[in-house]
Amino acid sequence: MSFEYEGTVTTTASPADVWALWSDVGSWHCWDPSVQGVALEGHFAEGAAGTMTLNGGIEAPFVLEIVEPGGRFLDRITMGELVIHIDHEVKATATGSEITVRTHVSGPGAKDIGPMVAADSPKALEALVELAEKKS
């Protein structure tokens, strides 16, 4: 079983401004309404692991599987048999950036849980853009 979601937005903010927010896990709660806090062991780099505290106090371990500084990162959140991959990508455009976030949920109940996981994605992208544009 699996579930997929993709959202794309454009912004006048530069990819560097978006990346600054993404690579600062301490700011994730400022733009992602489903996140209360994040603790990362080590630097924002491939293989780094940590714990994400979601709304309701749910703690979920995560690993940064891919980190392409300034452009893309993929994190994997594991909750029992459920695996959530969230792929974040930012590309430069003539007027700023295009941001795409892809969510893939697999495991038992993915088709039911996936929509809940992705429900805040539009709000998170909107808040991310707003904060990134303030940095520009």
Short mmCIF file of N, CA and C in Angstrom, two decimals:
data_model
loop_
_atom_site.label_atom_id
_atom_site.label_comp_id
_atom_site.label_asym_id
_atom_site.label_seq_id
_atom_site.Cartn_x
_atom_site.Cartn_y
_atom_site.Cartn_z
N MET A 1 0.84 -1.18 0.00
CA MET A 1 0.00 0.00 0.00
C MET A 1 0.88 1.24 0.00
N SER A 2 0.45 2.24 -0.77
CA SER A 2 1.20 3.49 -0.76
C SER A 2 0.29 4.65 -1.10
N PHE A 3 0.78 5.84 -0.80
CA PHE A 3 0.08 7.10 -1.05
C PHE A 3 1.11 8.09 -1.52
N GLU A 4 0.74 8.94 -2.49
CA GLU A 4 1.65 9.97 -2.96
C GLU A 4 0.93 11.31 -3.06
N TYR A 5 1.69 12.37 -2.78
CA TYR A 5 1.19 13.74 -2.89
C TYR A 5 2.33 14.60 -3.41
N GLU A 6 1.99 15.58 -4.25
CA GLU A 6 2.99 16.53 -4.73
C GLU A 6 2.39 17.92 -4.75
N GLY A 7 3.16 18.89 -4.29
CA GLY A 7 2.74 20.29 -4.33
C GLY A 7 3.89 21.16 -4.82
N THR A 8 3.56 22.14 -5.67
CA THR A 8 4.56 23.04 -6.22
C THR A 8 4.07 24.48 -6.09
N VAL A 9 4.95 25.37 -5.67
CA VAL A 9 4.64 26.80 -5.59
C VAL A 9 5.82 27.58 -6.17
N THR A 10 5.54 28.80 -6.55
CA THR A 10 6.60 29.70 -6.99
C THR A 10 6.71 30.85 -6.00
N THR A 11 7.88 31.46 -5.98
CA THR A 11 8.12 32.56 -5.05
C THR A 11 9.16 33.51 -5.63
N THR A 12 9.16 34.72 -5.15
CA THR A 12 10.18 35.68 -5.54
C THR A 12 11.46 35.48 -4.72
N ALA A 13 11.39 34.66 -3.69
CA ALA A 13 12.57 34.37 -2.86
C ALA A 13 13.57 33.54 -3.65
N SER A 14 14.83 33.72 -3.32
CA SER A 14 15.89 32.97 -3.99
C SER A 14 15.94 31.54 -3.44
N PRO A 15 16.52 30.61 -4.21
CA PRO A 15 16.72 29.27 -3.66
C PRO A 15 17.54 29.28 -2.36
N ALA A 16 18.49 30.20 -2.25
CA ALA A 16 19.31 30.29 -1.04
C ALA A 16 18.45 30.65 0.18
N ASP A 17 17.46 31.53 -0.01
CA ASP A 17 16.59 31.90 1.10
C ASP A 17 15.71 30.73 1.53
N VAL A 18 15.23 29.96 0.57
CA VAL A 18 14.44 28.76 0.88
C VAL A 18 15.33 27.74 1.58
N TRP A 19 16.51 27.51 1.03
CA TRP A 19 17.42 26.54 1.61
C TRP A 19 17.81 26.90 3.04
N ALA A 20 17.98 28.18 3.31
CA ALA A 20 18.34 28.61 4.66
C ALA A 20 17.29 28.16 5.67
N LEU A 21 16.02 28.18 5.29
CA LEU A 21 14.95 27.73 6.18
C LEU A 21 14.93 26.20 6.28
N TRP A 22 15.08 25.54 5.16
CA TRP A 22 15.06 24.08 5.17
C TRP A 22 16.22 23.50 5.97
N SER A 23 17.40 24.05 5.81
CA SER A 23 18.58 23.48 6.47
C SER A 23 18.69 23.86 7.95
N ASP A 24 17.81 24.72 8.42
CA ASP A 24 17.75 25.10 9.84
C ASP A 24 16.57 24.36 10.47
N VAL A 25 16.82 23.13 10.95
CA VAL A 25 15.72 22.32 11.48
C VAL A 25 15.02 22.99 12.66
N GLY A 26 15.70 23.89 13.33
CA GLY A 26 15.09 24.63 14.43
C GLY A 26 13.99 25.56 13.98
N SER A 27 13.93 25.85 12.67
CA SER A 27 12.88 26.74 12.15
C SER A 27 11.70 25.98 11.54
N TRP A 28 11.80 24.66 11.45
CA TRP A 28 10.75 23.90 10.78
C TRP A 28 9.37 24.15 11.37
N HIS A 29 9.30 24.28 12.70
CA HIS A 29 8.00 24.52 13.33
C HIS A 29 7.41 25.89 12.95
N CYS A 30 8.24 26.79 12.46
CA CYS A 30 7.77 28.13 12.07
C CYS A 30 7.00 28.11 10.75
N TRP A 31 7.29 27.14 9.90
CA TRP A 31 6.62 27.10 8.61
C TRP A 31 5.83 25.82 8.36
N ASP A 32 6.03 24.79 9.16
CA ASP A 32 5.26 23.55 9.00
C ASP A 32 4.32 23.38 10.18
N PRO A 33 3.01 23.58 9.96
CA PRO A 33 2.07 23.53 11.08
C PRO A 33 1.94 22.16 11.74
N SER A 34 2.44 21.10 11.14
CA SER A 34 2.34 19.77 11.75
C SER A 34 3.53 19.46 12.66
N VAL A 35 4.55 20.33 12.65
CA VAL A 35 5.77 20.09 13.42
C VAL A 35 5.82 20.99 14.65
N GLN A 36 6.06 20.35 15.80
CA GLN A 36 6.26 21.12 17.04
C GLN A 36 7.73 21.41 17.28
N GLY A 37 8.58 20.48 16.88
CA GLY A 37 10.00 20.68 17.10
C GLY A 37 10.81 19.58 16.42
N VAL A 38 12.09 19.85 16.22
CA VAL A 38 12.99 18.90 15.57
C VAL A 38 14.34 18.93 16.28
N ALA A 39 14.85 17.75 16.54
CA ALA A 39 16.21 17.61 17.09
C ALA A 39 17.01 16.78 16.10
N LEU A 40 18.11 17.33 15.62
CA LEU A 40 18.97 16.66 14.65
C LEU A 40 20.33 16.40 15.29
N GLU A 41 20.81 15.16 15.15
CA GLU A 41 22.12 14.81 15.67
C GLU A 41 23.14 15.12 14.57
N GLY A 42 23.95 16.10 14.79
CA GLY A 42 24.97 16.46 13.82
C GLY A 42 24.49 17.54 12.86
N HIS A 43 25.22 17.64 11.75
CA HIS A 43 24.95 18.68 10.75
C HIS A 43 23.86 18.23 9.78
N PHE A 44 23.30 19.19 9.05
CA PHE A 44 22.29 18.92 8.04
C PHE A 44 23.00 18.31 6.83
N ALA A 45 23.15 16.98 6.85
CA ALA A 45 23.89 16.27 5.81
C ALA A 45 23.32 14.87 5.66
N GLU A 46 23.63 14.25 4.54
CA GLU A 46 23.16 12.88 4.30
C GLU A 46 23.56 11.98 5.45
N GLY A 47 22.60 11.18 5.88
CA GLY A 47 22.85 10.24 6.97
C GLY A 47 22.55 10.77 8.34
N ALA A 48 22.39 12.09 8.48
CA ALA A 48 22.08 12.66 9.79
C ALA A 48 20.70 12.18 10.23
N ALA A 49 20.59 11.88 11.51
CA ALA A 49 19.33 11.37 12.07
C ALA A 49 18.86 12.28 13.18
N GLY A 50 17.59 12.18 13.47
CA GLY A 50 17.03 12.98 14.54
C GLY A 50 15.64 12.53 14.89
N THR A 51 14.98 13.38 15.66
CA THR A 51 13.61 13.11 16.09
C THR A 51 12.76 14.33 15.77
N MET A 52 11.63 14.08 15.16
CA MET A 52 10.67 15.12 14.85
C MET A 52 9.49 14.95 15.81
N THR A 53 9.12 16.03 16.49
CA THR A 53 7.95 15.99 17.36
C THR A 53 6.80 16.63 16.60
N LEU A 54 5.79 15.81 16.33
CA LEU A 54 4.63 16.26 15.57
C LEU A 54 3.53 16.72 16.51
N ASN A 55 2.52 17.37 15.96
CA ASN A 55 1.38 17.80 16.78
C ASN A 55 0.84 16.62 17.57
N GLY A 56 0.45 16.90 18.78
CA GLY A 56 -0.04 15.84 19.66
C GLY A 56 1.08 15.18 20.43
N GLY A 57 2.31 15.70 20.28
CA GLY A 57 3.44 15.16 21.02
C GLY A 57 3.99 13.85 20.47
N ILE A 58 3.60 13.50 19.26
CA ILE A 58 4.09 12.26 18.65
C ILE A 58 5.53 12.45 18.21
N GLU A 59 6.42 11.59 18.71
CA GLU A 59 7.83 11.66 18.35
C GLU A 59 8.11 10.62 17.27
N ALA A 60 8.73 11.07 16.19
CA ALA A 60 9.02 10.18 15.07
C ALA A 60 10.49 10.33 14.68
N PRO A 61 11.22 9.21 14.62
CA PRO A 61 12.60 9.28 14.17
C PRO A 61 12.66 9.57 12.67
N PHE A 62 13.68 10.31 12.26
CA PHE A 62 13.85 10.58 10.83
C PHE A 62 15.33 10.56 10.48
N VAL A 63 15.59 10.37 9.18
CA VAL A 63 16.94 10.35 8.64
C VAL A 63 16.95 11.19 7.37
N LEU A 64 17.99 11.98 7.19
CA LEU A 64 18.18 12.71 5.94
C LEU A 64 18.85 11.76 4.96
N GLU A 65 18.09 11.24 4.00
CA GLU A 65 18.62 10.26 3.06
C GLU A 65 19.40 10.91 1.93
N ILE A 66 18.94 12.07 1.48
CA ILE A 66 19.61 12.80 0.40
C ILE A 66 19.72 14.26 0.83
N VAL A 67 20.88 14.85 0.68
CA VAL A 67 21.07 16.28 0.90
C VAL A 67 21.94 16.80 -0.23
N GLU A 68 21.35 17.63 -1.07
CA GLU A 68 22.07 18.32 -2.14
C GLU A 68 22.03 19.80 -1.79
N PRO A 69 23.06 20.30 -1.07
CA PRO A 69 23.02 21.66 -0.54
C PRO A 69 22.56 22.71 -1.55
N GLY A 70 21.61 23.50 -1.10
CA GLY A 70 21.08 24.57 -1.93
C GLY A 70 19.97 24.17 -2.87
N GLY A 71 19.68 22.85 -2.97
CA GLY A 71 18.70 22.44 -3.95
C GLY A 71 17.69 21.39 -3.54
N ARG A 72 18.12 20.39 -2.75
CA ARG A 72 17.19 19.30 -2.48
C ARG A 72 17.58 18.54 -1.22
N PHE A 73 16.54 18.08 -0.50
CA PHE A 73 16.78 17.09 0.55
C PHE A 73 15.59 16.17 0.65
N LEU A 74 15.87 14.95 1.02
CA LEU A 74 14.85 13.92 1.19
C LEU A 74 14.98 13.37 2.59
N ASP A 75 13.89 13.43 3.35
CA ASP A 75 13.92 12.83 4.68
C ASP A 75 12.99 11.63 4.73
N ARG A 76 13.37 10.68 5.60
CA ARG A 76 12.57 9.48 5.81
C ARG A 76 12.16 9.44 7.27
N ILE A 77 10.85 9.39 7.48
CA ILE A 77 10.28 9.31 8.83
C ILE A 77 9.73 7.89 8.97
N THR A 78 10.07 7.23 10.07
CA THR A 78 9.59 5.87 10.29
C THR A 78 8.72 5.85 11.54
N MET A 79 7.51 5.32 11.35
CA MET A 79 6.58 5.18 12.47
C MET A 79 6.05 3.74 12.43
N GLY A 80 6.73 2.88 13.17
CA GLY A 80 6.38 1.46 13.11
C GLY A 80 6.68 0.93 11.72
N GLU A 81 5.68 0.30 11.09
CA GLU A 81 5.85 -0.23 9.73
C GLU A 81 5.58 0.82 8.67
N LEU A 82 5.13 1.99 9.08
CA LEU A 82 4.83 3.07 8.15
C LEU A 82 6.10 3.87 7.85
N VAL A 83 6.37 4.09 6.57
CA VAL A 83 7.55 4.86 6.16
C VAL A 83 7.08 6.04 5.32
N ILE A 84 7.51 7.23 5.72
CA ILE A 84 7.13 8.46 5.03
C ILE A 84 8.39 9.10 4.47
N HIS A 85 8.42 9.27 3.16
CA HIS A 85 9.51 9.99 2.50
C HIS A 85 8.98 11.35 2.07
N ILE A 86 9.69 12.40 2.42
CA ILE A 86 9.31 13.74 1.98
C ILE A 86 10.50 14.33 1.24
N ASP A 87 10.30 14.59 -0.04
CA ASP A 87 11.34 15.08 -0.93
C ASP A 87 11.10 16.57 -1.16
N HIS A 88 12.07 17.40 -0.82
CA HIS A 88 11.98 18.86 -0.93
C HIS A 88 12.96 19.31 -2.01
N GLU A 89 12.47 20.09 -2.96
CA GLU A 89 13.34 20.56 -4.04
C GLU A 89 13.06 22.02 -4.35
N VAL A 90 14.12 22.80 -4.55
CA VAL A 90 13.99 24.20 -4.94
C VAL A 90 14.88 24.44 -6.14
N LYS A 91 14.30 25.11 -7.14
CA LYS A 91 15.03 25.44 -8.37
C LYS A 91 14.89 26.92 -8.65
N ALA A 92 15.95 27.50 -9.17
CA ALA A 92 15.91 28.92 -9.54
C ALA A 92 15.03 29.12 -10.76
N THR A 93 14.31 30.24 -10.76
CA THR A 93 13.54 30.67 -11.93
C THR A 93 13.98 32.09 -12.26
N ALA A 94 13.45 32.64 -13.35
CA ALA A 94 13.82 34.00 -13.75
C ALA A 94 13.40 35.03 -12.71
N THR A 95 12.36 34.71 -11.92
CA THR A 95 11.84 35.68 -10.95
C THR A 95 12.02 35.25 -9.50
N GLY A 96 12.72 34.15 -9.26
CA GLY A 96 12.91 33.67 -7.89
C GLY A 96 13.15 32.18 -7.84
N SER A 97 12.12 31.44 -7.38
CA SER A 97 12.28 29.99 -7.20
C SER A 97 10.98 29.26 -7.44
N GLU A 98 11.15 27.98 -7.74
CA GLU A 98 10.03 27.04 -7.77
C GLU A 98 10.33 25.99 -6.71
N ILE A 99 9.37 25.76 -5.84
CA ILE A 99 9.54 24.82 -4.73
C ILE A 99 8.56 23.67 -4.94
N THR A 100 9.09 22.44 -4.88
CA THR A 100 8.24 21.26 -5.00
C THR A 100 8.50 20.35 -3.81
N VAL A 101 7.41 19.87 -3.23
CA VAL A 101 7.50 18.91 -2.13
C VAL A 101 6.67 17.69 -2.52
N ARG A 102 7.33 16.53 -2.47
CA ARG A 102 6.67 15.27 -2.80
C ARG A 102 6.65 14.40 -1.54
N THR A 103 5.48 13.85 -1.25
CA THR A 103 5.32 12.99 -0.09
C THR A 103 4.94 11.59 -0.57
N HIS A 104 5.64 10.59 -0.07
CA HIS A 104 5.35 9.20 -0.40
C HIS A 104 5.23 8.44 0.92
N VAL A 105 4.07 7.83 1.14
CA VAL A 105 3.82 7.07 2.35
C VAL A 105 3.63 5.61 1.95
N SER A 106 4.34 4.70 2.62
CA SER A 106 4.19 3.29 2.32
C SER A 106 4.07 2.49 3.62
N GLY A 107 3.40 1.35 3.50
CA GLY A 107 3.20 0.48 4.66
C GLY A 107 1.73 0.30 4.94
N PRO A 108 1.43 -0.47 5.98
CA PRO A 108 0.04 -0.74 6.32
C PRO A 108 -0.75 0.55 6.60
N GLY A 109 -1.88 0.70 5.95
CA GLY A 109 -2.73 1.87 6.17
C GLY A 109 -2.28 3.12 5.46
N ALA A 110 -1.31 3.01 4.55
CA ALA A 110 -0.76 4.21 3.89
C ALA A 110 -1.83 5.01 3.16
N LYS A 111 -2.78 4.34 2.53
CA LYS A 111 -3.81 5.06 1.78
C LYS A 111 -4.74 5.85 2.70
N ASP A 112 -4.88 5.40 3.95
CA ASP A 112 -5.71 6.12 4.92
C ASP A 112 -4.91 7.20 5.65
N ILE A 113 -3.67 6.90 5.99
CA ILE A 113 -2.84 7.82 6.77
C ILE A 113 -2.22 8.89 5.88
N GLY A 114 -1.90 8.53 4.63
CA GLY A 114 -1.25 9.46 3.70
C GLY A 114 -1.92 10.81 3.58
N PRO A 115 -3.25 10.83 3.36
CA PRO A 115 -3.92 12.14 3.26
C PRO A 115 -3.78 12.99 4.52
N MET A 116 -3.72 12.34 5.69
CA MET A 116 -3.52 13.09 6.93
C MET A 116 -2.11 13.66 6.99
N VAL A 117 -1.14 12.87 6.53
CA VAL A 117 0.26 13.30 6.53
C VAL A 117 0.44 14.52 5.63
N ALA A 118 -0.22 14.49 4.46
CA ALA A 118 -0.05 15.56 3.46
C ALA A 118 -1.02 16.73 3.64
N ALA A 119 -1.94 16.62 4.57
CA ALA A 119 -2.99 17.64 4.72
C ALA A 119 -2.45 19.04 4.93
N ASP A 120 -1.37 19.18 5.68
CA ASP A 120 -0.81 20.51 5.98
C ASP A 120 0.20 20.99 4.95
N SER A 121 0.48 20.17 3.93
CA SER A 121 1.50 20.55 2.94
C SER A 121 1.22 21.90 2.27
N PRO A 122 -0.01 22.17 1.81
CA PRO A 122 -0.25 23.49 1.20
C PRO A 122 0.01 24.64 2.18
N LYS A 123 -0.39 24.48 3.43
CA LYS A 123 -0.15 25.52 4.45
C LYS A 123 1.34 25.67 4.71
N ALA A 124 2.05 24.54 4.76
CA ALA A 124 3.49 24.59 5.01
C ALA A 124 4.22 25.31 3.87
N LEU A 125 3.83 25.01 2.63
CA LEU A 125 4.46 25.68 1.49
C LEU A 125 4.17 27.18 1.52
N GLU A 126 2.94 27.55 1.84
CA GLU A 126 2.56 28.97 1.91
C GLU A 126 3.38 29.70 2.98
N ALA A 127 3.51 29.07 4.15
CA ALA A 127 4.26 29.70 5.24
C ALA A 127 5.76 29.75 4.92
N LEU A 128 6.28 28.71 4.27
CA LEU A 128 7.68 28.70 3.86
C LEU A 128 7.97 29.84 2.90
N VAL A 129 7.09 30.01 1.91
CA VAL A 129 7.25 31.10 0.95
C VAL A 129 7.22 32.45 1.65
N GLU A 130 6.29 32.63 2.56
CA GLU A 130 6.17 33.91 3.26
C GLU A 130 7.45 34.22 4.04
N LEU A 131 7.99 33.24 4.76
CA LEU A 131 9.22 33.47 5.51
C LEU A 131 10.42 33.69 4.58
N ALA A 132 10.50 32.92 3.52
CA ALA A 132 11.63 33.07 2.58
C ALA A 132 11.60 34.43 1.90
N GLU A 133 10.41 34.91 1.56
CA GLU A 133 10.32 36.23 0.92
C GLU A 133 10.70 37.35 1.87
N LYS A 134 10.50 37.15 3.16
CA LYS A 134 10.93 38.16 4.14
C LYS A 134 12.45 38.23 4.20
N LYS A 135 13.13 37.12 3.89
CA LYS A 135 14.60 37.09 3.90
C LYS A 135 15.17 37.77 2.65
N SER A 136 14.38 37.78 1.56
CA SER A 136 14.87 38.31 0.28
C SER A 136 15.14 39.80 0.34
#
